[in-house]
Amino acid sequence: MGYENRIAQMLEKHSDVLYNPSRELMIQEGVDNREAIASATGALATWTPCDSTGRSPKDTYIVRRKESEATIDWDSPNNIPMDSDTFDMLMEDAIQVLSTKRRLYVTDRVLSADTAYAIPVKTVSNWALTALFTDNMFRPVPVDIGRSIFAKRGFRLLVVPYDKLDRARYVGRLRELPDGQTSDMAVAMDFDRGLGVVFGSAYAGSVKKLMFTVMNYMLPGEGILPLHCSANEGPDGDTALLLGLSGTGKTSLSADPRRALLGDDEHGWSDNGIANFENGCYAKLIDLRPHKEPEIWNAVFHDSPYLGHGAVVENCMMYPWGVFDVDDDRYTPNSRASYPLQFLSNVKASSMGEHPKSILFLTADANGVLPPVARLTPEQAMLWFLMGYTSKLAGTETGIVDPVSTFSRFFGEPFMPRNPDVYASMLGERMKRHGSVVYLVNTGWSGGPFGIGARMDIDITRALVHCSLQGALEEIEYDEDPLFHIQVPRSCPSVPPEILNPRNTWEDKNAFDLRAKKLAADFSAHFDKAYGDKGIDPSVISQCPGK
């Protein structure tokens, strides 16, 4: 019996299943079950175990099957193969555990605002907050779902967040921890059978990113480019994309009161244009300020009776009287909030837009040697898309304490399972066809590296982004950086000119030069290792820093 039938049978036999409960009921269930507490503003507050304050990449697996193995880049450290027998064990254990729970929650949603390729997702969990999270983050099933190319190829996801696997049962099948024990957590997906399981991870982002990975695998096979980006639209209908890893500012910078938001994290680029996958946002809260990021602040912390609210605040310090302290990172710097797009004041209801006029690559450079903004030629854009340079920020993954320089191709390597030439060629073709202009925006450090310099002021970054999207950077003069092969503007409206060249912001110029050369050498070494035998065009190779 296939797992579609096994899940249906389990649900049919269970005495208490809530199918697609109302939003108000999911909120009430979360409070009644003591999964969450209503805060003073009405938002729900919840805290997860220490091992679930971020994603666990080493416990995330993809089933390796003959039918699809040639399409997946198994050289990527993020594509950890799992044999089908182990995956079936996880599914059986999840079904068995769920069958014993007092009450189950089933939600039917979709991913993609463009119904031409919306993927139906059925999520089954014993946790009301998981159901509410899918209501916040996944989209309602459209009336015309039958026109989707995936209408008959939906996905089924089992989520058991607070139960743990039997370590002894999985010895030799799941990873071994530093203490010699076998991991009791797994996040696994089977692309060929349309199945996924989250077992032992209570981090809501595990659900979100599993399904994002599924989309990133499925869509290129249908000629659609998935992107780890936010998107918004100007008054004249011009669409902009902001690509970047977690912590680089996608959510904050895309929530611009002057531009209508399509979405903050995950989009598809098809022949129809741009479409958001999601229904909501999953925003970082650490050091959030209402005067600097009013859209996010109001979405999360607006006052409302708790049954009419539904924003879920995850792992943020809250005092006994229900007030949050977003600056307190003692438990984790990765405090998060999920909320529906409708909580924002300026969103485009359709979550769809035209082909992008501007594309911004966001990087949080902890070395402090990149300019706050730079223009990229098509060849430079392809190089930076392949490299995906940024610094992993504290808390976005378990074990990350200080920023670490990293290269994550396509600004989302952990979630891009196919071979790299697929995504790169699709982006290059679309950029050229639609004449998209690309800028590199550094939201990281200035005046020195992390620990010495200061994080870029978000108001300055917002001004640079606004100028980029308004075309104000198209006619100004640029200097070519011979080390990083990027075009640095000499001026920018509303931005102090002295900060545009990062070397000017360092007191110790020799220290800057050494740090910059070290980063460029890292670029060159990583490129040779990751792409040296991938047949990359020489015109793109020549734009790699350090070459």
XYZ file of C-alpha atoms in Angstrom:
547
model
C 0.000 0.000 0.000
C 1.384 3.420 -0.968
C 1.868 6.102 1.636
C -0.893 8.251 0.214
C -3.291 5.448 1.145
C -1.472 4.670 4.406
C -1.882 8.279 5.564
C -5.527 8.359 4.473
C -6.176 5.112 6.305
C -4.523 6.381 9.480
C -6.624 9.536 9.402
C -9.815 7.581 8.717
C -9.211 5.330 11.725
C -8.276 8.185 14.076
C -11.098 9.289 16.373
C -10.292 13.020 16.421
C -9.049 14.772 13.299
C -9.613 18.446 12.524
C -9.610 18.924 8.764
C -8.759 22.448 7.627
C -9.840 24.060 10.904
C -10.648 27.753 10.925
C -7.835 30.165 11.766
C -9.570 31.115 15.005
C -9.867 27.457 16.022
C -6.181 26.785 15.315
C -5.224 29.757 17.495
C -7.536 28.616 20.284
C -6.217 25.056 20.068
C -2.636 26.306 20.303
C -3.459 28.171 23.501
C -5.671 25.453 25.005
C -3.024 22.799 24.299
C -0.424 25.021 25.993
C 1.640 25.078 22.828
C 1.707 28.882 23.014
C 0.807 31.815 25.251
C -1.137 34.889 24.177
C 1.085 37.951 24.581
C -0.043 41.433 25.624
C -0.544 42.410 21.974
C -2.441 39.243 21.059
C 0.396 37.579 19.144
C 1.150 34.025 20.216
C 4.465 33.313 21.943
C 6.134 29.920 21.853
C 9.555 28.469 22.657
C 11.174 25.381 21.189
C 13.831 23.042 22.637
C 17.462 24.138 22.355
C 18.088 21.800 19.414
C 15.219 23.408 17.492
C 16.104 27.109 17.515
C 17.279 26.918 13.891
C 17.500 24.536 10.973
C 19.615 21.418 11.338
C 21.244 20.973 7.897
C 23.137 17.844 8.966
C 19.840 16.154 9.793
C 18.195 17.075 6.477
C 18.056 14.373 3.816
C 16.966 13.690 0.232
C 15.968 10.185 -0.822
C 18.311 8.945 -3.542
C 16.517 7.036 -6.284
C 17.637 5.847 -9.713
C 14.804 7.763 -11.361
C 16.116 11.159 -10.248
C 19.671 10.799 -8.917
C 21.277 12.181 -12.087
C 19.366 15.472 -11.671
C 20.649 16.133 -8.123
C 24.096 17.481 -7.235
C 25.294 14.910 -4.726
C 28.630 16.734 -4.489
C 26.880 19.522 -2.577
C 27.332 19.061 1.180
C 23.685 20.039 1.632
C 22.313 17.183 -0.467
C 22.693 14.338 2.005
C 21.404 11.105 0.468
C 19.057 8.766 2.308
C 18.152 5.273 1.139
C 14.488 4.536 0.551
C 14.343 1.924 3.322
C 15.381 4.470 5.962
C 12.882 6.986 4.628
C 10.127 4.371 4.791
C 11.107 3.688 8.412
C 10.697 7.391 9.179
C 7.291 7.457 7.496
C 6.138 4.376 9.377
C 7.335 5.789 12.689
C 5.638 9.112 11.998
C 2.362 7.426 11.081
C 2.550 5.228 14.178
C 3.246 8.174 16.502
C 0.549 10.334 14.925
C -1.986 7.527 15.279
C -1.509 7.597 19.063
C -2.020 11.344 19.490
C -5.205 12.713 21.058
C -5.985 15.009 18.151
C -4.577 15.574 14.671
C -4.637 18.644 12.445
C -4.771 18.429 8.658
C -4.369 21.442 6.379
C -4.656 21.556 2.600
C -2.765 24.475 1.090
C -0.695 25.229 -2.012
C 2.642 26.823 -2.866
C 2.740 29.442 -5.677
C 0.446 32.357 -6.356
C 0.516 31.422 -10.048
C -2.054 28.647 -10.264
C -0.427 27.434 -13.483
C 2.174 25.706 -11.287
C 0.749 25.736 -7.742
C 1.727 22.587 -5.813
C -0.928 21.199 -3.416
C 0.454 20.414 0.055
C -1.360 18.292 2.642
C 0.226 18.696 6.096
C -0.611 16.321 8.939
C 0.544 17.054 12.485
C -0.414 16.635 16.112
C 0.614 20.242 16.771
C -1.912 23.046 16.336
C 0.874 25.607 15.850
C 2.163 23.607 12.876
C -1.275 23.872 11.304
C -1.378 27.608 12.076
C 2.110 28.029 10.604
C 0.950 26.456 7.322
C -2.034 28.823 7.404
C 0.305 31.781 7.844
C 2.888 30.661 5.300
C 1.207 28.489 2.641
C -1.489 29.732 0.274
C -5.208 28.851 0.174
C -6.192 26.322 -2.491
C -7.421 28.348 -5.511
C -10.700 27.490 -7.164
C -8.882 26.790 -10.427
C -6.262 24.454 -8.963
C -7.206 21.977 -11.659
C -5.258 24.020 -14.225
C -1.986 23.547 -12.344
C 0.608 21.265 -13.897
C 0.937 19.793 -10.390
C -2.795 19.353 -9.731
C -2.404 15.561 -9.690
C 1.118 15.600 -8.230
C 0.586 17.039 -4.759
C 2.889 16.682 -1.749
C 2.156 15.071 1.626
C 4.034 16.220 4.699
C 4.004 14.565 8.138
C 5.203 16.753 11.026
C 5.954 15.314 14.461
C 7.811 18.217 16.086
C 8.204 17.194 19.722
C 8.636 13.410 19.544
C 12.097 11.974 19.050
C 13.273 9.003 17.040
C 14.505 5.799 18.671
C 18.268 6.247 18.374
C 18.993 2.515 18.487
C 16.628 1.860 15.578
C 18.536 4.265 13.340
C 22.150 3.395 14.145
C 24.092 3.492 10.879
C 21.174 5.138 9.097
C 21.174 8.654 10.533
C 24.196 10.768 11.406
C 26.386 10.077 14.407
C 26.645 12.954 16.869
C 29.969 14.106 18.372
C 29.185 12.145 21.548
C 28.822 8.915 19.583
C 25.043 8.742 19.765
C 22.820 8.543 16.712
C 20.731 11.625 15.973
C 17.081 11.451 17.046
C 15.941 14.072 14.516
C 15.324 13.911 10.773
C 13.948 16.217 8.093
C 13.598 14.156 4.930
C 11.973 14.431 1.510
C 11.261 12.033 -1.326
C 10.840 14.035 -4.541
C 9.777 11.076 -6.650
C 6.904 10.031 -4.385
C 5.880 13.508 -3.214
C 6.456 12.775 0.472
C 8.148 14.583 3.341
C 8.601 14.111 7.076
C 9.771 16.390 9.886
C 10.508 14.260 12.950
C 11.970 15.747 16.129
C 12.493 19.323 14.897
C 10.160 21.885 16.463
C 11.670 24.778 14.504
C 8.879 26.021 12.240
C 11.442 26.898 9.588
C 12.061 23.178 9.053
C 8.573 22.897 7.553
C 9.001 25.994 5.419
C 12.425 25.130 4.038
C 11.562 21.501 3.333
C 8.763 22.639 1.051
C 10.955 25.349 -0.505
C 13.507 22.666 -1.386
C 10.741 20.613 -2.973
C 9.697 23.582 -5.112
C 13.306 24.243 -6.094
C 13.598 20.694 -7.350
C 10.241 20.376 -9.085
C 10.011 23.694 -10.943
C 13.142 23.631 -13.174
C 11.855 20.380 -14.646
C 8.893 22.423 -15.895
C 10.991 25.344 -17.204
C 10.370 27.584 -14.178
C 13.231 29.185 -12.223
C 12.826 29.139 -8.423
C 14.652 31.874 -6.528
C 15.523 32.494 -2.873
C 14.455 36.118 -2.991
C 11.978 38.761 -1.950
C 10.043 40.731 -4.544
C 8.163 43.992 -4.684
C 6.548 46.267 -7.232
C 6.823 50.011 -7.820
C 3.967 52.416 -8.595
C 4.619 51.985 -12.318
C 4.394 48.198 -12.128
C 8.164 47.576 -12.222
C 9.128 44.399 -10.385
C 12.339 44.068 -8.354
C 13.940 40.940 -6.919
C 16.164 40.890 -3.821
C 18.243 37.709 -3.544
C 20.037 36.802 -0.339
C 20.541 34.240 2.367
C 18.886 34.411 5.778
C 20.024 37.475 7.702
C 20.990 39.597 4.685
C 17.881 41.772 4.834
C 15.483 40.333 2.243
C 12.460 40.657 4.505
C 13.364 44.076 5.920
C 14.350 45.712 2.626
C 11.454 44.336 0.621
C 8.924 45.749 3.111
C 9.076 49.234 1.577
C 6.024 51.501 2.027
C 6.766 52.997 -1.420
C 6.516 49.619 -3.142
C 3.897 46.862 -2.967
C 5.281 43.590 -1.585
C 4.832 40.380 -3.545
C 6.661 38.238 -0.995
C 9.732 38.172 1.223
C 11.544 34.898 0.588
C 10.566 32.438 -2.147
C 9.459 33.101 -5.738
C 9.212 31.528 -9.160
C 10.160 33.163 -12.475
C 8.154 31.675 -15.319
C 7.111 32.895 -18.747
C 4.227 34.618 -16.936
C 6.594 36.704 -14.765
C 7.218 36.538 -11.015
C 5.009 34.759 -8.451
C 5.372 34.364 -4.698
C 5.269 30.801 -3.416
C 3.993 31.786 0.011
C 1.136 33.435 1.871
C 3.185 35.047 4.649
C 6.528 36.062 6.079
C 8.914 34.422 8.549
C 10.878 37.395 9.860
C 13.875 37.628 12.151
C 13.126 39.692 15.266
C 16.518 40.270 16.876
C 17.126 44.017 17.393
C 13.978 44.912 15.443
C 13.067 48.599 15.735
C 9.616 50.076 15.011
C 11.037 53.290 13.542
C 13.425 51.448 11.211
C 11.215 48.522 10.205
C 7.656 49.668 10.906
C 5.996 47.252 8.496
C 7.416 44.144 10.165
C 6.978 45.577 13.665
C 3.319 46.392 13.104
C 2.633 43.063 11.431
C 3.964 41.152 14.429
C 3.164 43.402 17.379
C -0.062 45.192 16.459
C -2.732 45.053 19.145
C -5.587 42.662 18.500
C -7.625 40.120 20.477
C -5.541 36.972 20.297
C -8.164 34.976 18.381
C -8.037 37.573 15.611
C -4.246 37.855 15.581
C -2.353 34.662 14.773
C 1.189 35.961 14.362
C 3.414 33.346 15.997
C 6.489 34.680 17.805
C 9.100 31.953 18.169
C 11.900 31.892 20.766
C 11.797 35.582 21.663
C 12.226 36.719 25.269
C 8.856 37.635 26.814
C 8.299 39.025 30.297
C 5.582 37.571 32.574
C 3.305 40.477 31.738
C 3.354 39.590 28.046
C 5.777 42.154 26.615
C 8.570 41.003 24.263
C 12.245 41.991 24.455
C 13.551 41.593 20.908
C 17.093 42.565 21.976
C 17.533 39.622 24.351
C 19.434 36.888 22.521
C 20.343 34.710 25.496
C 18.185 31.837 24.260
C 18.886 32.376 20.556
C 19.584 35.290 18.217
C 17.289 33.541 15.719
C 13.968 34.610 17.222
C 11.327 34.613 14.497
C 7.742 35.555 13.752
C 5.399 34.138 11.146
C 2.487 36.222 9.951
C 0.281 36.423 6.840
C 1.018 38.967 4.132
C -2.299 40.668 4.861
C -0.799 41.991 8.112
C 1.390 44.312 6.033
C 0.015 47.651 4.873
C 1.266 47.605 1.288
C 1.037 44.237 -0.422
C -0.079 43.232 -3.885
C -3.047 40.935 -3.392
C -2.209 38.675 -6.328
C 1.432 38.209 -5.180
C 2.387 38.205 -8.873
C 4.373 40.680 -10.952
C 5.950 41.345 -14.332
C 9.424 40.195 -15.348
C 11.944 42.004 -13.101
C 13.489 45.287 -14.156
C 16.014 45.236 -11.286
C 17.693 42.402 -9.398
C 19.628 43.019 -6.182
C 22.105 40.496 -4.777
C 22.278 40.995 -0.999
C 25.377 40.027 0.941
C 26.212 40.558 4.597
C 29.995 40.905 4.334
C 31.475 40.358 7.791
C 34.940 41.215 6.415
C 33.916 44.830 5.861
C 35.682 45.108 2.495
C 32.804 45.255 0.012
C 31.113 48.531 -0.955
C 27.554 49.215 0.169
C 26.433 49.016 -3.472
C 28.014 48.059 -6.810
C 26.724 47.536 -10.329
C 27.355 44.203 -12.043
C 27.736 43.433 -15.739
C 25.909 40.308 -16.967
C 29.110 38.254 -16.633
C 29.771 39.628 -13.147
C 26.165 38.927 -12.189
C 26.494 35.298 -13.270
C 29.692 34.977 -11.251
C 28.173 36.383 -8.066
C 25.039 34.272 -8.555
C 27.199 31.164 -8.791
C 29.257 32.145 -5.743
C 26.468 33.471 -3.509
C 28.922 35.050 -1.073
C 27.713 36.167 2.338
C 28.407 35.600 6.020
C 26.266 33.191 7.979
C 24.857 35.154 10.878
C 24.458 33.921 14.425
C 21.488 31.680 15.069
C 20.224 31.008 11.546
C 21.637 27.511 11.891
C 22.323 25.642 15.099
C 25.977 26.041 16.101
C 26.599 29.405 14.397
C 27.696 31.933 17.067
C 29.843 34.501 15.200
C 29.485 35.434 11.506
C 31.283 33.003 9.200
C 32.210 33.827 5.596
C 30.538 31.370 3.286
C 29.693 30.725 -0.334
C 26.181 29.514 -1.003
C 25.482 29.307 -4.701
C 22.384 31.085 -5.915
C 22.106 32.654 -2.443
C 20.342 29.512 -1.297
C 22.525 26.415 -1.796
C 20.961 24.426 1.077
C 17.639 24.564 -0.748
C 18.782 24.198 -4.380
C 19.218 20.454 -4.923
C 19.612 20.263 -8.700
C 22.896 20.455 -10.574
C 24.209 24.054 -10.523
C 24.287 24.615 -14.282
C 20.483 24.291 -14.348
C 19.782 27.305 -12.130
C 22.671 29.377 -13.514
C 21.714 28.920 -17.163
C 18.046 29.630 -16.437
C 18.862 32.899 -14.647
C 21.314 34.025 -17.337
C 18.831 33.356 -20.102
C 16.063 35.270 -18.342
C 18.272 38.230 -17.447
C 19.315 38.659 -21.053
C 15.829 38.136 -22.471
C 14.197 40.702 -20.186
C 17.084 43.192 -19.795
C 17.248 43.000 -16.003
C 19.874 45.247 -14.309
C 21.784 43.691 -11.392
C 23.319 45.405 -8.347
C 25.310 43.961 -5.445
C 24.173 45.414 -2.099
C 26.274 44.859 1.026
C 24.181 44.879 4.210
C 27.134 43.717 6.319
C 29.968 45.656 7.987
C 31.692 48.959 7.248
C 34.775 50.577 8.788
C 36.280 47.223 9.684
C 35.363 43.559 10.020
C 32.858 42.120 12.469
C 33.996 43.034 15.980
C 35.706 46.258 14.859
C 33.502 47.921 12.259
C 29.756 48.593 12.451
C 26.816 47.003 10.659
C 25.527 49.032 7.731
C 22.783 51.388 8.890
C 19.534 50.090 7.423
C 18.415 53.614 6.561
C 21.483 54.050 4.326
C 20.888 50.619 2.799
C 17.252 51.535 2.157
C 18.387 54.735 0.402
C 20.789 52.755 -1.799
C 18.134 50.185 -2.628
C 15.648 52.945 -3.482
C 18.156 54.613 -5.790
C 18.906 51.278 -7.466
C 15.256 50.548 -8.118
C 14.420 54.078 -9.264
C 17.178 54.089 -11.879
C 19.181 56.788 -10.062
C 22.375 54.703 -10.361
C 22.171 54.189 -14.114
C 23.695 57.477 -15.279
C 26.348 58.158 -12.609
C 30.094 57.471 -12.901
C 31.655 54.218 -11.694
C 35.131 52.978 -10.872
C 36.055 49.392 -11.645
C 37.374 47.541 -8.585
C 40.323 45.566 -10.043
C 40.359 43.043 -7.196
C 36.670 42.145 -6.877
C 35.733 43.022 -10.498
C 32.688 45.102 -9.573
C 31.668 48.642 -10.532
C 31.686 51.018 -7.551
C 29.646 54.248 -7.850
C 31.364 57.564 -7.167
C 28.158 59.097 -5.825
C 24.628 58.221 -4.860
C 21.759 60.562 -3.916
C 21.101 60.814 -0.169
C 24.199 58.747 0.693
C 27.508 60.167 2.044
C 30.047 59.682 -0.777
C 32.861 58.752 1.615
C 31.226 55.423 2.521
C 30.839 54.222 -1.074
C 34.498 53.150 -1.251
C 34.947 50.765 1.707
C 38.686 51.444 1.990
C 37.881 55.039 2.955
C 35.992 53.838 6.037
C 38.927 51.922 7.522
C 41.445 53.702 9.755
C 44.106 51.092 8.989
C 44.399 51.018 5.186
C 47.013 48.256 5.211
C 44.693 46.082 7.270
C 41.946 46.706 4.715
C 44.200 45.704 1.816
C 45.237 42.483 3.521
C 41.663 41.599 4.420
C 40.409 42.333 0.907
C 43.150 40.222 -0.707
C 42.368 37.371 1.671
C 38.676 37.413 0.739
C 39.496 37.605 -2.980
C 41.795 34.600 -2.586
C 38.969 32.741 -0.838
C 36.705 33.520 -3.801
C 39.241 32.180 -6.270
C 39.929 29.013 -4.288
C 36.241 28.261 -3.812
C 35.493 28.834 -7.489
C 38.254 26.423 -8.534
C 36.977 23.794 -6.115
C 33.273 24.116 -6.894
C 33.283 24.995 -10.589
C 36.753 24.234 -11.950
C 35.471 21.290 -14.004
C 31.934 22.532 -14.704
C 32.607 24.151 -18.071
C 31.874 27.707 -16.943
C 32.244 30.338 -19.686
C 35.725 31.978 -19.579
C 34.104 35.425 -19.674
C 32.418 34.582 -16.379
C 35.545 33.024 -14.850
C 37.528 36.206 -15.577
C 35.178 38.165 -13.293
C 35.915 36.060 -10.217
C 37.608 38.066 -7.434
C 41.243 37.083 -7.148
C 41.539 36.140 -10.838
